[in-house]
Coordinates of C-alpha atoms and ligand atoms in Angstrom, one line a residue:
X157 CA 14.5 99.8 44.6
X158 CA 16.9 101.5 47.0
X159 CA 14.2 103.6 48.5
X160 CA 12.7 100.4 50.0
X161 CA 15.2 100.9 52.8
X162 CA 14.5 104.6 53.3
X163 CA 11.5 103.4 55.2
X164 CA 9.4 106.3 56.3
X165 CA 7.9 106.0 59.6
X166 CA 4.3 106.9 59.8
X167 CA 4.1 107.9 63.4
X168 CA 7.1 110.2 63.4
X169 CA 6.2 111.6 60.0
X170 CA 2.5 112.2 60.3
X171 CA 2.2 113.7 63.7
X172 CA 4.6 115.8 65.7
X173 CA 5.5 113.1 68.2
X174 CA 8.6 113.6 70.4
X175 CA 11.8 112.3 68.7
X176 CA 13.3 109.4 70.6
X177 CA 17.1 110.0 70.4
X178 CA 18.3 106.9 72.2
X179 CA 19.9 104.4 69.8
X180 CA 18.3 101.1 69.8
X181 CA 20.4 98.1 71.1
X182 CA 21.6 95.5 68.5
X183 CA 19.0 92.9 67.7
X184 CA 19.5 89.2 68.4
X185 CA 19.5 87.0 65.2
X186 CA 16.0 85.8 65.6
X187 CA 14.7 89.3 65.9
X188 CA 16.6 90.3 62.7
X189 CA 14.9 87.4 60.9
X190 CA 11.6 88.6 62.2
X191 CA 12.4 92.1 61.1
X192 CA 13.2 90.9 57.5
X193 CA 10.1 88.8 57.4
X194 CA 8.1 91.8 58.5
X195 CA 9.7 94.0 55.9
X196 CA 8.6 91.4 53.3
X197 CA 5.1 91.5 54.5
X198 CA 5.0 95.3 54.3
X199 CA 6.7 95.9 51.0
X200 CA 5.9 95.0 47.4
X201 CA 8.8 93.2 45.8
X202 CA 8.3 94.6 42.3
X203 CA 8.4 98.3 43.2
X204 CA 9.9 98.4 46.6
X205 CA 6.9 100.5 47.7
X206 CA 4.9 99.7 50.8
X207 CA 2.1 97.2 49.9
X208 CA -1.7 97.1 50.1
X209 CA -1.6 95.6 53.5
X210 CA 0.6 98.4 54.8
X211 CA -1.7 100.9 53.1
X212 CA -4.6 99.8 55.2
X213 CA -2.6 99.5 58.4
X214 CA -1.4 103.1 57.9
X215 CA -4.9 104.3 57.0
X216 CA -6.2 102.8 60.1
X217 CA -3.5 104.5 62.1
X218 CA -4.1 108.0 60.7
X219 CA -7.8 107.6 60.9
X220 CA -8.0 106.1 64.3
X221 CA -11.2 107.4 66.1
X222 CA -9.3 107.3 69.4
X223 CA -6.6 109.7 68.3
X224 CA -7.4 113.1 69.7
X225 CA -4.7 114.6 67.5
X226 CA -6.1 112.9 64.4
X227 CA -5.2 114.9 61.3
X228 CA -7.3 115.4 58.2
X229 CA -6.0 113.7 55.1
X230 CA -6.9 112.5 51.6
X231 CA -6.2 109.3 49.9
X232 CA -5.6 108.8 46.2
X233 CA -5.6 105.8 44.0
X234 CA -3.7 105.9 40.7
X235 CA -4.3 103.4 38.0
X236 CA -2.3 102.9 34.8
X237 CA -4.6 103.2 31.8
X238 CA -4.7 100.1 29.6
X239 CA -2.0 98.2 31.6
X240 CA -3.5 94.8 30.7
X241 CA -2.8 95.6 27.1
X242 CA 0.8 96.7 27.8
X243 CA 1.3 93.3 29.4
X244 CA -0.2 91.6 26.5
X245 CA 1.8 93.5 23.9
X246 CA 5.2 93.7 25.6
X247 CA 5.2 90.8 28.1
X248 CA 5.1 90.6 31.8
X249 CA 8.7 91.5 32.5
X250 CA 8.2 94.8 30.6
X251 CA 5.0 95.2 32.6
X252 CA 6.9 94.8 35.8
X253 CA 9.6 97.2 34.7
X254 CA 6.9 99.8 34.0
X255 CA 5.4 99.3 37.4
X256 CA 8.7 99.8 39.0
X257 CA 9.4 102.9 37.0
X258 CA 6.0 104.4 37.7
X259 CA 6.3 103.5 41.3
X260 CA 9.7 105.2 41.5
X261 CA 8.5 108.3 39.8
X262 CA 5.5 108.5 42.1
X263 CA 7.8 108.0 45.1
X264 CA 10.0 110.8 43.9
X265 CA 7.1 113.1 43.2
X266 CA 5.6 112.6 46.6
X267 CA 8.3 111.7 48.9
X268 CA 8.2 114.7 51.1
X269 CA 4.5 115.1 50.8
X270 CA 2.7 111.8 51.0
X271 CA 3.1 108.1 51.7
X272 CA 3.1 106.0 48.6
X273 CA 2.0 102.4 48.2
X274 CA 1.4 99.8 45.5
X275 CA -2.1 98.6 46.4
X276 CA -3.0 96.4 43.4
X277 CA -1.9 95.0 40.1
X278 CA -1.5 98.4 38.3
X279 CA -2.8 100.5 41.2
X280 CA -0.9 102.8 43.4
X281 CA -2.2 104.5 46.5
X282 CA -1.1 107.6 48.5
X283 CA -2.0 109.2 51.8
X284 CA -1.8 112.9 51.7
X285 CA -2.0 114.9 55.0
X286 CA -4.0 118.1 55.3
X287 CA -7.5 119.2 54.6
X288 CA -7.5 120.5 51.0
X289 CA -10.3 121.8 48.8
X290 CA -11.3 119.5 46.0
X291 CA -10.0 122.0 43.4
X292 CA -6.6 122.2 45.1
X293 CA -6.5 118.4 45.3
X294 CA -7.4 118.1 41.6
X295 CA -4.5 120.5 40.7
X296 CA -2.0 118.6 42.9
X297 CA -3.0 115.3 41.5
X298 CA -2.8 116.7 38.0
X299 CA 0.8 117.6 38.6
X300 CA 1.5 114.2 40.1
X301 CA 0.1 112.5 37.0
X302 CA 2.2 114.9 34.9
X303 CA 5.3 113.8 36.7
X304 CA 4.6 110.1 36.2
X305 CA 2.9 109.8 32.9
X306 CA 5.6 110.3 30.3
X307 CA 6.9 107.6 27.9
X308 CA 9.1 104.8 29.2
X309 CA 11.7 103.2 27.1
X310 CA 11.9 99.4 27.3
X311 CA 13.4 97.1 24.8
X312 CA 13.8 99.8 22.1
X313 CA 10.1 100.8 22.5
X314 CA 8.9 104.1 23.7
X315 CA 5.9 103.0 25.7
X316 CA 3.3 105.8 26.2
X317 CA 1.9 105.8 29.7
X318 CA -1.1 107.6 31.1
X319 CA -2.7 107.2 34.5
X320 CA -6.1 108.0 35.9
X321 CA -6.7 108.9 39.5
X322 CA -9.5 108.9 42.1
X323 CA -9.2 110.8 45.4
X324 CA -11.3 111.2 48.5
X325 CA -10.9 113.3 51.7
X326 CA -11.3 112.2 55.2
X327 CA -14.1 114.0 57.1
X328 CA -16.0 114.4 53.8
X329 CA -19.7 114.0 54.0
X330 CA -20.6 110.8 55.9
X331 CA -17.2 109.2 55.4
X332 CA -15.5 108.4 58.7
X333 CA -14.4 104.8 58.7
X334 CA -11.2 103.9 56.9
X335 CA -13.2 101.6 54.7
X336 CA -15.7 104.3 53.7
X337 CA -12.9 106.8 52.7
X338 CA -11.2 104.1 50.7
X339 CA -14.5 103.2 49.0
X340 CA -15.0 106.9 48.1
X341 CA -11.6 107.0 46.5
X342 CA -12.2 103.8 44.7
X343 CA -15.5 105.0 43.4
X344 CA -13.9 108.2 42.2
X345 CA -11.4 106.2 40.3
X346 CA -14.1 104.0 38.9
X347 CA -15.9 107.2 37.8
X348 CA -12.7 108.5 36.2
X349 CA -12.3 105.3 34.2
X350 CA -16.0 105.3 33.3
X351 CA -15.6 108.6 31.5
X352 CA -13.7 106.6 29.0
X353 CA -10.8 109.0 28.4
X354 CA -7.3 108.6 29.7
X355 CA -5.6 110.5 32.4
X356 CA -8.8 111.5 34.1
X357 CA -8.9 112.8 37.7
X358 CA -11.9 112.6 39.9
X359 CA -12.1 113.9 43.4
X360 CA -15.1 112.5 45.3
X361 CA -17.7 115.1 45.9
X362 CA -21.3 115.6 47.0
X363 CA -22.8 114.4 43.7
X364 CA -20.8 111.2 43.9
X365 CA -22.0 110.7 47.4
X366 CA -25.6 111.0 46.2
X367 CA -24.9 108.6 43.3
X368 CA -23.2 106.1 45.6
X369 CA -26.2 106.2 48.0
X370 CA -28.5 105.5 45.1
X371 CA -26.3 102.6 43.9
X372 CA -26.3 101.2 47.4
X373 CA -30.1 101.2 47.4
X374 CA -30.2 99.5 44.0
X375 CA -27.6 97.0 45.3
X376 CA -29.8 96.0 48.2
X377 CA -33.0 95.8 46.0
X378 CA -31.1 93.7 43.5
X379 CA -30.0 91.2 46.2
X380 CA -33.6 90.6 47.1
X381 CA -35.0 90.8 43.6
X382 CA -36.9 87.9 41.9
X383 CA -35.2 88.2 38.5
X384 CA -37.8 86.2 36.7
X385 CA -40.7 88.2 37.9
X386 CA -39.3 91.7 38.2
X387 CA -37.3 92.0 35.0
X388 CA -38.7 92.1 31.5
X389 CA -37.6 93.1 28.0
X390 CA -38.5 95.9 25.6
X391 CA -37.6 95.7 22.0
X392 CA -36.6 98.5 19.7
X393 CA -36.6 97.9 16.0
X394 CA -33.7 98.6 13.6
X395 CA -35.2 99.5 10.2
X396 CA -33.8 99.4 6.7
X397 CA -34.6 103.0 5.6
X398 CA -34.6 101.9 1.9
X399 CA -37.7 99.7 2.3
X400 CA -39.0 100.2 5.8
X401 CA -38.5 96.6 6.7
X402 CA -37.6 95.4 10.2
X403 CA -34.0 94.0 10.2
X404 CA -33.5 93.5 14.0
X405 CA -35.0 94.1 17.4
X406 CA -32.7 95.1 20.1
X407 CA -33.4 93.6 23.5
X408 CA -33.5 96.3 26.2
X409 CA -33.8 95.1 29.8
X410 CA -36.2 96.8 32.2
X411 CA -36.6 96.4 35.9
X412 CA -39.6 97.2 38.0
X413 CA -38.5 96.9 41.5
X414 CA -41.3 96.5 44.1
X415 CA -39.4 98.9 46.4
X416 CA -37.8 101.4 44.1
X417 CA -40.0 101.4 41.0
X418 CA -38.6 101.5 37.5
X419 CA -34.8 101.5 37.4
X420 CA -32.8 102.3 34.3
X421 CA -30.6 99.6 32.8
X422 CA -27.5 101.6 32.8
X423 CA -27.8 101.8 36.6
X424 CA -28.8 98.2 37.4
X425 CA -26.4 96.7 34.9
X426 CA -23.6 98.6 36.5
X427 CA -24.5 97.4 40.0
X428 CA -25.1 93.9 38.8
X429 CA -21.6 93.9 37.2
X430 CA -20.0 95.1 40.4
X431 CA -21.8 92.6 42.7
X432 CA -21.5 89.7 40.3
X433 CA -25.3 89.4 40.0
X434 CA -24.9 89.9 36.3
X435 CA -23.8 86.2 36.1
X436 CA -27.4 85.2 37.1
X437 CA -29.2 88.1 35.4
X438 CA -27.9 87.9 31.8
X439 CA -29.0 84.3 31.2
X440 CA -32.5 85.1 32.5
X441 CA -32.7 88.2 30.2
X442 CA -31.4 86.2 27.3
X443 CA -34.0 83.5 27.8
X444 CA -36.8 86.1 27.9
X445 CA -35.6 87.8 24.8
X446 CA -35.3 84.5 22.9
X447 CA -38.8 83.5 23.9
X448 CA -40.1 86.5 22.1
X449 CA -37.8 86.2 19.1
X450 CA -39.3 82.8 18.6
X451 CA -42.6 84.4 17.8
X452 CA -41.3 86.6 15.0
X453 CA -40.7 86.0 11.3
X454 CA -37.4 84.3 10.8
X455 CA -36.1 87.2 8.8
X456 CA -36.0 89.4 11.9
X457 CA -32.9 89.2 14.0
X458 CA -32.5 89.6 17.8
X459 CA -29.8 91.9 19.1
X460 CA -28.8 91.3 22.7
X461 CA -26.4 93.4 24.9
X462 CA -23.6 91.7 26.8
X463 CA -21.8 93.3 29.7
X464 CA -18.0 93.4 30.3
X465 CA -18.4 90.6 32.8
X466 CA -20.4 88.4 30.4
X467 CA -17.9 88.7 27.5
X468 CA -14.9 88.2 29.8
X469 CA -16.1 84.9 31.2
X470 CA -16.0 81.7 29.1
X471 CA -18.4 79.9 31.5
X472 CA -21.0 82.6 31.0
X473 CA -20.6 82.4 27.2
X474 CA -20.9 78.7 27.3
X475 CA -24.1 79.0 29.3
X476 CA -25.5 81.5 26.8
X477 CA -24.7 79.2 23.9
X478 CA -26.5 76.4 25.7
X479 CA -29.5 78.6 26.2
X480 CA -29.4 79.6 22.5
X481 CA -29.2 75.9 21.5
X482 CA -32.2 74.9 23.6
X483 CA -34.2 77.7 22.1
X484 CA -33.9 76.1 18.7
X485 CA -33.5 79.6 17.2
X486 CA -31.1 79.8 14.3
X487 CA -27.9 81.3 15.8
X488 CA -27.5 83.3 12.6
X489 CA -30.5 85.4 13.8
X490 CA -28.6 86.4 16.9
X491 CA -26.4 89.4 17.3
X492 CA -24.5 90.3 20.4
X493 CA -23.8 94.0 21.2
X494 CA -20.6 94.9 23.1
X495 CA -19.3 98.3 24.1
X496 CA -15.6 99.2 23.6
X497 CA -15.3 99.4 27.4
X498 CA -16.6 95.8 27.7
X499 CA -14.1 94.6 25.1
X500 CA -11.2 96.5 26.8
X501 CA -12.1 95.1 30.2
X502 CA -10.2 91.9 29.3
X503 CA -9.3 92.1 25.6
X504 CA -7.8 88.6 25.3
X505 CA -10.8 86.9 26.9
X506 CA -13.3 89.0 25.0
X507 CA -11.5 88.1 21.8
X508 CA -11.7 84.4 22.5
X509 CA -15.3 84.5 23.5
X510 CA -16.4 86.5 20.5
X511 CA -14.7 83.9 18.3
X512 CA -16.8 81.3 20.1
X513 CA -20.0 83.1 19.5
X514 CA -19.2 83.7 15.9
X515 CA -18.3 80.1 15.4
X516 CA -21.9 79.0 15.9
X517 CA -23.1 81.7 13.4
X518 CA -24.0 84.6 15.8
X519 CA -22.7 88.0 14.9
X520 CA -21.1 90.8 16.9
X521 CA -21.9 94.5 16.9
X522 CA -19.8 97.2 18.6
X523 CA -22.3 99.4 20.6
X524 CA -22.0 103.1 21.2
X525 CA -19.3 103.4 18.7
X526 CA -17.2 106.5 19.0
X527 CA -17.7 107.1 22.7
X528 CA -15.0 104.7 24.0
X529 CA -11.3 105.5 24.0
X530 CA -9.9 102.7 21.8
X531 CA -12.0 103.3 18.7
X532 CA -10.5 102.9 15.3
X533 CA -7.2 101.2 16.3
X534 CA -9.0 98.3 17.8
X535 CA -11.4 97.7 15.0
X536 CA -8.6 96.1 13.1
X537 CA -7.8 93.7 15.8
X538 CA -11.2 92.7 17.0
X539 CA -13.5 90.3 15.1
X540 CA -16.6 92.4 14.5
X541 CA -19.5 92.2 12.1
X542 CA -21.2 95.5 12.7
X543 CA -20.8 98.8 14.4
X544 CA -23.5 101.0 15.9
X545 CA -22.7 104.7 15.6
X546 CA -23.4 106.3 18.9
X547 CA -26.4 108.6 19.1
X548 CA -24.2 111.6 20.2
X549 CA -23.0 111.8 16.6
X550 CA -26.5 111.6 15.2
X551 CA -28.1 114.1 17.6
X552 CA -26.1 117.0 16.3
X553 CA -25.8 115.8 12.7
X554 CA -26.2 118.5 10.1
X555 CA -25.2 118.7 6.5
X556 CA -21.4 118.9 6.4
X557 CA -20.8 119.7 10.0
X558 CA -18.2 117.9 12.2
X559 CA -20.4 114.9 13.0
X560 CA -21.3 114.6 9.3
X561 CA -17.6 114.3 8.5
X562 CA -17.0 111.8 11.3
X563 CA -19.8 109.6 10.2
X564 CA -18.6 109.8 6.6
X565 CA -15.2 108.6 7.7
X566 CA -16.7 105.8 9.8
X567 CA -18.6 104.6 6.7
X568 CA -15.5 104.6 4.6
X569 CA -13.8 102.6 7.2
X570 CA -16.7 100.1 7.6
X571 CA -16.7 99.6 3.8
X572 CA -13.0 98.9 3.7
X573 CA -13.1 96.3 6.4
X574 CA -16.5 94.9 5.5
X575 CA -18.6 95.9 8.5
X576 CA -22.3 96.8 8.6
X577 CA -23.2 100.1 10.1
X578 CA -26.2 101.1 12.2
X579 CA -27.1 104.7 13.3
X580 CA -28.5 105.0 16.8
X581 CA -30.8 107.7 18.2
X582 CA -32.4 108.8 14.9
X583 CA -35.3 111.0 15.8
X584 CA -36.5 112.6 12.6
X585 CA -36.9 112.2 8.8
X586 CA -34.2 114.7 8.0
X587 CA -31.6 112.6 9.8
X588 CA -32.8 109.5 8.0
X589 CA -32.3 111.2 4.7
X590 CA -29.0 112.7 5.6
X591 CA -27.8 109.3 6.8
X592 CA -29.0 107.7 3.6
X593 CA -27.1 110.3 1.7
X594 CA -24.0 109.2 3.6
X595 CA -24.7 105.5 3.0
X596 CA -26.2 104.5 6.3
X597 CA -29.4 102.6 5.9
X598 CA -29.8 100.7 9.1
X599 CA -31.6 103.0 11.4
X600 CA -32.6 102.8 15.1
X601 CA -34.3 105.5 17.0
X602 CA -37.5 107.3 18.0
X603 CA -38.2 108.2 14.4
X604 CA -39.2 104.6 13.7
X605 CA -40.1 103.5 17.2
X606 CA -39.1 103.9 20.8
X607 CA -38.5 100.6 22.7
X608 CA -41.7 98.5 22.7
X609 CA -43.3 95.9 25.0
X610 CA -43.2 92.4 23.7
X611 CA -46.9 92.6 22.7
X612 CA -46.4 96.0 20.9
X613 CA -43.4 94.6 19.1
X614 CA -45.7 91.9 17.6
X615 CA -48.2 94.5 16.5
X616 CA -45.4 96.6 15.1
X617 CA -44.3 93.6 13.0
X618 CA -47.8 93.1 11.6
X619 CA -48.0 96.7 10.5
X620 CA -44.6 97.0 8.8
X621 CA -43.9 96.0 5.2
X622 CA -42.5 92.5 4.8
X623 CA -39.2 92.4 2.9
Ligands
LIG166 O1 -33.1 101.7 26.7 P1 -32.0 102.2 27.3 O2 -32.1 103.1 28.4 O3 -32.7 101.1 27.9 O4 -30.6 101.3 27.5 C1 -29.6 101.8 28.3 C2 -28.4 101.0 28.2 O5 -28.5 99.8 28.9 C3 -28.0 100.6 26.8 O6 -26.7 101.1 26.5 C4 -28.0 99.2 26.7 O7 -26.9 98.7 26.0 C5 -28.0 98.7 28.1 N1 -28.8 97.5 28.3 C6 -30.1 97.3 28.0 N2 -30.4 96.1 28.2 C7 -29.3 95.4 28.6 C8 -29.0 94.0 28.9 O8 -29.9 93.1 28.8 N3 -27.8 93.7 29.2 C9 -26.8 94.6 29.2 N4 -25.6 94.2 29.6 N5 -27.0 95.9 28.9 C10 -28.3 96.3 28.6
LIG167 O1 -27.5 99.8 23.8 P1 -27.8 101.3 23.6 O2 -26.9 102.2 24.3 O3 -27.7 101.5 22.2 O4 -29.3 101.5 24.0 C1 -30.1 102.3 23.4 C2 -30.6 103.4 24.3 O5 -30.9 104.6 23.5 C3 -31.8 103.1 25.1 O6 -31.7 103.8 26.3 C4 -32.9 103.7 24.3 O7 -34.1 103.9 25.0 C5 -32.3 105.0 23.8 N1 -32.8 105.5 22.5 C6 -33.3 104.7 21.5 N2 -33.7 105.5 20.4 C7 -33.4 106.8 20.8 C8 -33.6 108.1 20.2 O8 -34.0 108.2 19.0 N3 -33.2 109.2 20.9 C9 -32.7 109.1 22.1 N4 -32.4 110.2 22.7 N5 -32.6 107.9 22.8 C10 -32.9 106.8 22.1
LIG168 MN1 -27.1 98.4 22.6

């Protein structure tokens, strides 16, 4: 914490201002108090680093449009991977210890190169002077992450640490305001985390800018959207390959925006999550899906996707349970799909809410299995009923290749802990047979059917064997 008092001064450090050599006169008591107060408002007490407020003050200063000598710079945001879990496992004092440790390492790694801040719970920021190419920035950040991401010993534990980073340059593309540059860095970090792995680095580039513009358009359309009118559901069957019967229909949301046309759910769900619109959207989609499920034979289940936000909020879960109750559909017919990312967003809350859903008889499937970063280790700790093997494993499935072996292991694991297993993205008969050979009989994919409109789903039901 000593380095708190090595306060670096932005103005003298960043530009080549004239050094003022006159010693300042002693301060009166009141002024000292004020000084201390000010220190407290600039520094974070856990790490001794400058805080978020100071980060934005400094950003504003280096990026002032009125400075004729304004200097190009980059900002980086570093986030500790899975910090929530570290807190949950080891307690908050160990969490604080780790923050202090990482903050110190970061400070040492950057002290003659950049300004370092703690800008959020487990987020650190830095301001790096100079106009550097994206590839150079990437290399520099990689060496920073290397310097801070080694194990930390606390209470006889060696705690493995990894960090992800997002970075953005000033004067890049359309970014000029401080807020925009920060948003770019924040988006880059979001993107790094999205990739699922740990220790990822993303430097904001032209492609991100295009994506961000698209997302901004979607955000505006979503604000104005009439959810009831513009959103509808398609249903994709999950078939038992042993007898061809329909086991489940997965509800897949669709949006026809009057302004933007058809928008894919992975995009609008992401935006709705970020803006909080998901709170309003999910219940409406759930109602629509239940209304259709009512018309099907009772032997057919409905599978419904929940987002990270949904499963982390008890209020939302209570609302969905109310809607389910009002529908008079047997909760045993309902399955909720969660991705690993959604579970990891807030593991403790997701855990409690999943228990709540299971208590009424609904079941839980882990979606896109194998693409997240937690995978097998979390299966043991999380109350699941089913996993859905991601289609990336199925697409390149061939006899005895790598995916074959992976799926084989997944099945053994599922048997051992009593989970059902669905294969996603099955497009041809050979895959169905190969999967059957491996012991996977629940099949979803174009081979049986692509997602269907509500009406087509009813026709599909009439034409399939009843089992
Ligand atoms: O059909 P497809 O492109 O529709 O689906 C893309 C992704 O969007 C899938 O991974 C699916 O889980 C997700 N998705 C589809 N409908 C919904 C929904 O109603 N809620 C949430 N949270 N995700 C959905
Ligand atoms: O929730 P989930 O990620 O499982 O959503 C399923 C997604 O996979 C939807 O976007 C759906 O349209 C898509 N999909 C369903 N069956 C197939 C298939 O056989 N092949 C491919 N490539 N995509 C599929
Ligand atoms: Mn799904």
